[in-house]
Amino acid sequence: MSDSNFRITPQRQVILEELRMADSHLTADEVYKMVRARLPRISLGTVYRNLEIFSRLGMIYKLELGGMQKRFDGKTQDHYHLRCLKCGRIEDVPMEPQTMLEESVEALTDYKVLGHRLEFVGLCLTCREQPETQAHKGA
Amino acid sequence: MSDSNFRITPQRQVILEELRMADSHLTADEVYKMVRARLPRISLGTVYRNLEIFSRLGMIYKLELGGMQKRFDGKTQDHYHLRCLKCGRIEDVPMEPQTMLEESVEALTDYKVLGHRLEFVGLCLTCREQPETQAHKGA
DNA sequence: ATAACTGCAAACGTTTTGCCAGCAT
DNA sequence: ATGCTGGCAAAACGTTTGCAGTTAT
């Protein structure tokens, strides 16, 4: 792929649409299931290939958080994430990226700091209120 | 494992020693290779099993950073990490955990925030100075 | 004709698991 | 005798890749 002769095929169209329609943070497999409802013959390999291409082109955002599957996000700009330890739900944090963190680290080390990834973990409202149940699974 | 009848077997002893001797951030496979030099018959499964147990007991620290293998760290207390994009080296950041970040997120959302993970990426001194070479690999 | 793209299946690297034997209590 | 533990091999998991056929230019 030369990144310039990039065609919007039906598969790519549908993958993008589903990613943008979902309230974000889908795993490749979830994207696959959703797309397959509209294009039953699409393959998981195609989904992976195109998610990778989209993210390389900056069309979507690839989340690689700790110890989990990759997730893909229709949004492009950087933001922090918040994960519920009990149900696994992932949400965006309505907080501006703290660039001063990078400045501090650059002052403290001999690295050229190019970015940072910040993830919060905790318990969502639902899971705090239902102490003994697994409220929901997935994104 | 009931976590109380926990025995220090030779395997466990050596795994812990190697983890504490190394300057940290080993992958399970690296631990396996090092331990095997002293206990040639140990199996990779045993290494994984015990790393998991140690980290559950808080005896070591399990790093699960974005999109990579897990790494294990003899140190116990929380700290931030800094990864070189070019050579993959991972270092500790000499910075105190910023608990006020968690307070901000708790104020901004309806989550009970229990922790956070912060990872910086950039270029280490070596890799900045040798622009065209891959300086070193691994931890 | 050429290059990009897809579906399919196989391969991959990492991690987990089942099983049985061995050892400590 | 009970139960934790280790070695081994197989399985599982998420992801990537090779290939052959298809589609668009």
Short mmCIF file of C-alpha atoms (C1' of nucleotides) in Angstrom, two decimals:
data_model
loop_
_atom_site.label_atom_id
_atom_site.label_comp_id
_atom_site.label_asym_id
_atom_site.label_seq_id
_atom_site.Cartn_x
_atom_site.Cartn_y
_atom_site.Cartn_z
CA MET A 1 0.00 0.00 0.00
CA SER A 2 1.53 3.26 -1.07
CA ASP A 3 -0.91 5.31 1.03
CA SER A 4 -1.62 7.53 -1.94
CA ASN A 5 -3.49 5.13 -4.20
CA PHE A 6 -5.88 4.61 -1.35
CA ARG A 7 -9.34 3.51 -2.39
CA ILE A 8 -12.49 3.62 -0.35
CA THR A 9 -13.84 0.16 -0.95
CA PRO A 10 -17.23 -0.94 0.36
CA GLN A 11 -15.50 -2.79 3.16
CA ARG A 12 -13.57 0.29 4.21
CA GLN A 13 -16.64 2.47 3.97
CA VAL A 14 -18.60 0.21 6.28
CA ILE A 15 -15.76 -0.25 8.78
CA LEU A 16 -15.38 3.50 9.08
CA GLU A 17 -19.10 4.04 9.40
CA GLU A 18 -19.47 1.49 12.15
CA LEU A 19 -16.50 2.89 14.03
CA ARG A 20 -17.91 6.40 13.87
CA MET A 21 -21.42 5.28 14.78
CA ALA A 22 -20.41 3.24 17.80
CA ASP A 23 -19.76 5.15 20.96
CA SER A 24 -16.15 4.26 20.37
CA HIS A 25 -13.48 1.98 21.73
CA LEU A 26 -14.29 -1.15 19.80
CA THR A 27 -12.03 -4.15 19.59
CA ALA A 28 -11.18 -5.49 16.16
CA ASP A 29 -13.49 -8.39 16.79
CA GLU A 30 -16.38 -6.15 17.73
CA VAL A 31 -15.86 -4.15 14.57
CA TYR A 32 -15.80 -7.41 12.65
CA LYS A 33 -19.11 -8.55 14.11
CA MET A 34 -20.79 -5.22 13.39
CA VAL A 35 -19.48 -4.98 9.86
CA ARG A 36 -20.40 -8.56 9.13
CA ALA A 37 -24.03 -7.71 9.77
CA ARG A 38 -23.85 -5.53 6.66
CA LEU A 39 -21.17 -7.35 4.66
CA PRO A 40 -21.51 -10.99 5.63
CA ARG A 41 -18.54 -12.17 3.59
CA ILE A 42 -15.95 -9.80 5.03
CA SER A 43 -13.05 -11.46 6.78
CA LEU A 44 -11.42 -10.67 10.09
CA GLY A 45 -8.10 -10.25 8.32
CA THR A 46 -9.53 -7.46 6.20
CA VAL A 47 -10.82 -5.72 9.29
CA TYR A 48 -7.43 -5.90 10.98
CA ARG A 49 -5.63 -4.80 7.84
CA ASN A 50 -7.84 -1.79 7.36
CA LEU A 51 -7.93 -0.74 10.99
CA GLU A 52 -4.16 -0.69 10.86
CA ILE A 53 -4.15 1.36 7.66
CA PHE A 54 -6.74 3.83 8.96
CA SER A 55 -4.77 4.39 12.09
CA ARG A 56 -1.55 4.84 10.16
CA LEU A 57 -3.28 7.44 8.01
CA GLY A 58 -4.58 9.19 11.10
CA MET A 59 -8.21 8.47 10.18
CA ILE A 60 -8.89 6.65 13.43
CA TYR A 61 -7.16 6.34 16.77
CA LYS A 62 -5.61 3.11 17.93
CA LEU A 63 -5.70 2.54 21.68
CA GLU A 64 -3.12 0.22 23.12
CA LEU A 65 -3.82 0.12 26.80
CA GLY A 66 -2.33 -2.09 29.42
CA GLY A 67 -2.78 -5.83 29.20
CA MET A 68 -5.72 -5.79 26.91
CA GLN A 69 -6.75 -6.11 23.33
CA LYS A 70 -6.21 -3.17 21.09
CA ARG A 71 -9.21 -0.95 20.67
CA PHE A 72 -10.05 1.44 17.88
CA ASP A 73 -11.70 4.77 18.12
CA GLY A 74 -13.39 6.84 15.44
CA LYS A 75 -12.07 9.98 17.10
CA THR A 76 -8.70 11.21 16.02
CA GLN A 77 -7.39 13.58 18.63
CA ASP A 78 -5.57 12.51 21.76
CA HIS A 79 -7.49 12.03 24.95
CA TYR A 80 -7.27 10.12 28.20
CA HIS A 81 -9.22 7.01 29.06
CA LEU A 82 -10.91 5.68 32.15
CA ARG A 83 -11.52 1.97 32.61
CA CYS A 84 -13.89 0.28 35.03
CA LEU A 85 -12.07 -2.52 36.78
CA LYS A 86 -15.24 -4.49 37.26
CA CYS A 87 -17.05 -4.36 33.95
CA GLY A 88 -14.23 -3.38 31.59
CA ARG A 89 -16.11 -0.42 30.13
CA ILE A 90 -13.84 2.28 28.74
CA GLU A 91 -14.76 5.94 28.61
CA ASP A 92 -13.12 9.16 27.59
CA VAL A 93 -12.02 11.53 30.31
CA PRO A 94 -13.19 15.09 29.70
CA MET A 95 -9.77 16.51 30.52
CA GLU A 96 -7.25 18.33 28.38
CA PRO A 97 -3.95 16.53 27.76
CA GLN A 98 -1.48 17.77 30.36
CA THR A 99 1.50 18.74 28.25
CA MET A 100 3.30 20.03 31.31
CA LEU A 101 3.80 16.41 32.32
CA GLU A 102 5.99 15.95 29.28
CA GLU A 103 7.92 19.09 30.07
CA SER A 104 8.61 17.83 33.58
CA VAL A 105 9.89 14.50 32.33
CA GLU A 106 12.07 16.16 29.76
CA ALA A 107 13.60 18.27 32.50
CA LEU A 108 14.15 15.24 34.71
CA THR A 109 15.68 12.91 32.13
CA ASP A 110 17.82 12.98 29.02
CA TYR A 111 15.01 11.88 26.75
CA LYS A 112 13.36 13.86 24.01
CA VAL A 113 9.77 13.31 25.13
CA LEU A 114 7.33 12.99 22.26
CA GLY A 115 4.12 11.97 23.92
CA HIS A 116 2.45 10.26 26.80
CA ARG A 117 -0.40 7.91 27.50
CA LEU A 118 -2.48 8.23 30.63
CA GLU A 119 -5.11 5.75 31.70
CA PHE A 120 -7.24 5.85 34.82
CA VAL A 121 -8.81 2.82 36.44
CA GLY A 122 -11.68 2.74 38.88
CA LEU A 123 -15.28 1.77 39.32
CA CYS A 124 -18.10 3.16 37.26
CA LEU A 125 -21.35 4.35 38.79
CA THR A 126 -23.23 1.20 37.84
CA CYS A 127 -20.65 -1.12 39.30
CA ARG A 128 -20.41 0.80 42.53
CA GLU A 129 -24.17 0.62 42.98
CA GLN A 130 -24.50 -3.09 42.22
CA PRO A 131 -21.78 -4.44 44.50
CA GLU A 132 -22.29 -8.13 43.79
CA THR A 133 -23.11 -8.25 40.10
CA GLN A 134 -21.10 -8.02 36.94
CA ALA A 135 -23.05 -5.24 35.40
CA HIS A 136 -22.00 -5.40 31.77
CA LYS A 137 -19.13 -6.53 29.65
CA GLY A 138 -17.09 -5.14 26.81
CA ALA A 139 -16.62 -1.57 25.66
CA MET B 1 -3.38 -21.60 45.46
CA SER B 2 -4.83 -20.24 48.66
CA ASP B 3 -2.18 -17.48 48.93
CA SER B 4 -1.54 -18.40 52.55
CA ASN B 5 0.09 -21.79 52.07
CA PHE B 6 2.64 -20.10 49.90
CA ARG B 7 5.98 -21.85 49.80
CA ILE B 8 9.29 -20.44 48.62
CA THR B 9 10.45 -23.21 46.33
CA PRO B 10 13.86 -23.14 44.64
CA GLN B 11 12.22 -22.05 41.41
CA ARG B 12 10.48 -19.16 43.12
CA GLN B 13 13.63 -18.17 44.95
CA VAL B 14 15.63 -17.97 41.74
CA ILE B 15 12.95 -16.15 39.79
CA LEU B 16 12.75 -13.51 42.48
CA GLU B 17 16.50 -13.18 42.71
CA GLU B 18 16.91 -12.72 38.98
CA LEU B 19 14.13 -10.17 38.88
CA ARG B 20 15.70 -8.19 41.69
CA MET B 21 19.20 -8.43 40.26
CA ALA B 22 18.25 -7.34 36.76
CA ASP B 23 17.90 -3.65 36.22
CA SER B 24 14.21 -4.34 35.89
CA HIS B 25 11.53 -4.55 33.25
CA LEU B 26 12.09 -8.09 32.07
CA THR B 27 9.69 -9.98 29.88
CA ALA B 28 8.58 -13.41 31.02
CA ASP B 29 10.78 -14.95 28.39
CA GLU B 30 13.81 -13.01 29.53
CA VAL B 31 13.20 -14.14 33.09
CA TYR B 32 12.88 -17.69 31.80
CA LYS B 33 16.22 -17.52 29.99
CA MET B 34 18.00 -16.10 33.02
CA VAL B 35 16.49 -18.56 35.44
CA ARG B 36 17.20 -21.48 33.14
CA ALA B 37 20.92 -20.71 33.41
CA ARG B 38 20.65 -21.71 37.05
CA LEU B 39 17.78 -24.21 36.92
CA PRO B 40 18.02 -25.79 33.47
CA ARG B 41 14.89 -27.89 33.84
CA ILE B 42 12.48 -25.10 34.74
CA SER B 43 9.62 -24.58 32.33
CA LEU B 44 8.24 -21.42 30.85
CA GLY B 45 4.85 -22.27 32.30
CA THR B 46 6.28 -22.25 35.79
CA VAL B 47 7.80 -18.84 35.19
CA TYR B 48 4.51 -17.42 33.99
CA ARG B 49 2.58 -19.01 36.82
CA ASN B 50 4.88 -17.63 39.47
CA LEU B 51 5.24 -14.18 37.99
CA GLU B 52 1.47 -13.99 38.10
CA ILE B 53 1.38 -15.15 41.71
CA PHE B 54 4.14 -12.77 42.80
CA SER B 55 2.39 -9.86 41.25
CA ARG B 56 -0.91 -10.85 42.83
CA LEU B 57 0.80 -10.99 46.19
CA GLY B 58 2.38 -7.60 45.58
CA MET B 59 5.90 -9.02 45.63
CA ILE B 60 6.71 -7.71 42.17
CA TYR B 61 5.18 -5.19 39.83
CA LYS B 62 3.53 -6.21 36.60
CA LEU B 63 3.81 -3.66 33.80
CA GLU B 64 1.16 -3.82 31.14
CA LEU B 65 2.02 -1.06 28.73
CA GLY B 66 0.48 -0.33 25.39
CA GLY B 67 0.69 -2.89 22.66
CA MET B 68 3.60 -4.84 24.01
CA GLN B 69 4.49 -7.89 25.99
CA LYS B 70 4.02 -7.75 29.72
CA ARG B 71 7.10 -6.91 31.70
CA PHE B 72 7.88 -7.63 35.32
CA ASP B 73 9.70 -5.46 37.73
CA GLY B 74 11.36 -6.38 41.04
CA LYS B 75 10.29 -3.04 42.45
CA THR B 76 6.95 -2.89 44.13
CA GLN B 77 5.91 0.70 44.41
CA ASP B 78 4.18 2.59 41.67
CA HIS B 79 6.19 4.64 39.28
CA TYR B 80 5.97 5.98 35.78
CA HIS B 81 7.76 4.62 32.77
CA LEU B 82 9.47 6.14 29.78
CA ARG B 83 9.90 4.20 26.58
CA CYS B 84 12.25 4.95 23.71
CA LEU B 85 10.36 4.69 20.45
CA LYS B 86 13.44 3.70 18.53
CA CYS B 87 15.19 1.08 20.64
CA GLY B 88 12.35 -0.05 22.91
CA ARG B 89 14.32 0.54 26.10
CA ILE B 90 12.13 1.21 29.13
CA GLU B 91 13.21 3.30 32.08
CA ASP B 92 11.71 4.56 35.28
CA VAL B 93 10.83 8.22 35.48
CA PRO B 94 12.16 9.89 38.63
CA MET B 95 8.86 11.59 39.32
CA GLU B 96 6.40 11.16 42.15
CA PRO B 97 2.98 9.78 41.19
CA GLN B 98 0.66 12.71 40.62
CA THR B 99 -2.32 11.81 42.77
CA MET B 100 -3.96 15.09 41.97
CA LEU B 101 -4.65 13.70 38.51
CA GLU B 102 -6.93 11.13 40.06
CA GLU B 103 -8.67 13.77 42.11
CA SER B 104 -9.34 15.81 38.98
CA VAL B 105 -10.83 12.85 37.16
CA GLU B 106 -12.99 11.94 40.11
CA ALA B 107 -14.33 15.47 40.14
CA LEU B 108 -14.98 15.39 36.40
CA THR B 109 -16.70 11.99 36.19
CA ASP B 110 -18.92 9.71 38.23
CA TYR B 111 -16.21 7.08 38.68
CA LYS B 112 -14.52 6.08 41.89
CA VAL B 113 -10.94 6.44 40.67
CA LEU B 114 -8.60 3.85 42.11
CA GLY B 115 -5.41 4.37 40.19
CA HIS B 116 -3.75 5.49 37.03
CA ARG B 117 -1.03 4.45 34.68
CA LEU B 118 1.16 6.97 32.92
CA GLU B 119 3.67 6.16 30.23
CA PHE B 120 5.88 8.56 28.33
CA VAL B 121 7.34 7.88 24.92
CA GLY B 122 10.26 9.59 23.31
CA LEU B 123 13.83 9.18 22.20
CA CYS B 124 16.66 8.25 24.52
CA LEU B 125 20.00 10.02 24.42
CA THR B 126 21.71 7.23 22.51
CA CYS B 127 19.07 7.07 19.83
CA ARG B 128 19.02 10.81 19.35
CA GLU B 129 22.77 10.84 18.85
CA GLN B 130 22.90 7.96 16.42
CA PRO B 131 20.22 9.05 14.01
CA GLU B 132 20.53 6.20 11.53
CA THR B 133 21.23 3.17 13.69
CA GLN B 134 19.14 0.96 15.87
CA ALA B 135 21.22 1.36 19.00
CA HIS B 136 20.02 -1.54 21.14
CA LYS B 137 17.03 -3.74 21.63
CA GLY B 138 14.98 -5.02 24.54
CA ALA B 139 14.65 -3.76 28.10
"C1'" DA C 1 -1.70 -4.72 -17.88
"C1'" DT C 2 -1.01 -3.20 -13.61
"C1'" DA C 3 -1.65 -2.36 -9.01
"C1'" DA C 4 -4.61 -2.50 -5.03
"C1'" DC C 5 -7.69 -5.15 -2.44
"C1'" DT C 6 -10.25 -9.16 -0.49
"C1'" DG C 7 -11.25 -13.75 1.55
"C1'" DC C 8 -9.42 -17.62 3.39
"C1'" DA C 9 -6.51 -20.26 6.04
"C1'" DA C 10 -2.31 -20.95 8.07
"C1'" DA C 11 1.20 -19.10 10.93
"C1'" DC C 12 2.74 -16.38 14.59
"C1'" DG C 13 4.22 -14.89 19.43
"C1'" DT C 14 2.61 -14.65 23.92
"C1'" DT C 15 0.17 -16.49 27.62
"C1'" DT C 16 -2.77 -19.95 29.89
"C1'" DT C 17 -4.25 -24.57 30.89
"C1'" DG C 18 -4.77 -29.68 31.85
"C1'" DC C 19 -2.61 -33.46 33.34
"C1'" DC C 20 0.14 -36.31 36.07
"C1'" DA C 21 3.97 -37.04 38.93
"C1'" DG C 22 6.68 -35.37 42.96
"C1'" DC C 23 7.23 -33.27 47.21
"C1'" DA C 24 6.17 -31.03 51.71
"C1'" DT C 25 3.04 -31.01 55.41
"C1'" DA D 1 -3.41 -38.52 52.87
"C1'" DT D 2 -3.82 -34.11 51.36
"C1'" DG D 3 -2.72 -30.36 48.73
"C1'" DC D 4 0.54 -27.27 46.69
"C1'" DT D 5 3.91 -27.33 43.00
"C1'" DG D 6 6.55 -28.23 38.74
"C1'" DG D 7 7.42 -30.01 34.04
"C1'" DC D 8 5.56 -30.84 29.77
"C1'" DA D 9 2.74 -30.31 25.97
"C1'" DA D 10 -1.33 -28.70 24.08
"C1'" DA D 11 -4.53 -25.16 23.73
"C1'" DA D 12 -6.05 -20.54 23.58
"C1'" DC D 13 -5.83 -15.90 22.35
"C1'" DG D 14 -5.25 -11.83 19.54
"C1'" DT D 15 -3.00 -10.61 15.55
"C1'" DT D 16 -0.38 -10.95 11.16
"C1'" DT D 17 0.81 -12.98 6.80
"C1'" DG D 18 0.99 -15.61 2.26
"C1'" DC D 19 -1.49 -16.72 -1.43
"C1'" DA D 20 -4.63 -16.90 -5.16
"C1'" DG D 21 -8.48 -14.77 -7.14
"C1'" DT D 22 -11.05 -10.32 -7.94
"C1'" DT D 23 -11.72 -5.62 -8.88
"C1'" DA D 24 -10.68 -0.95 -10.26
"C1'" DT D 25 -7.81 1.97 -13.06
#
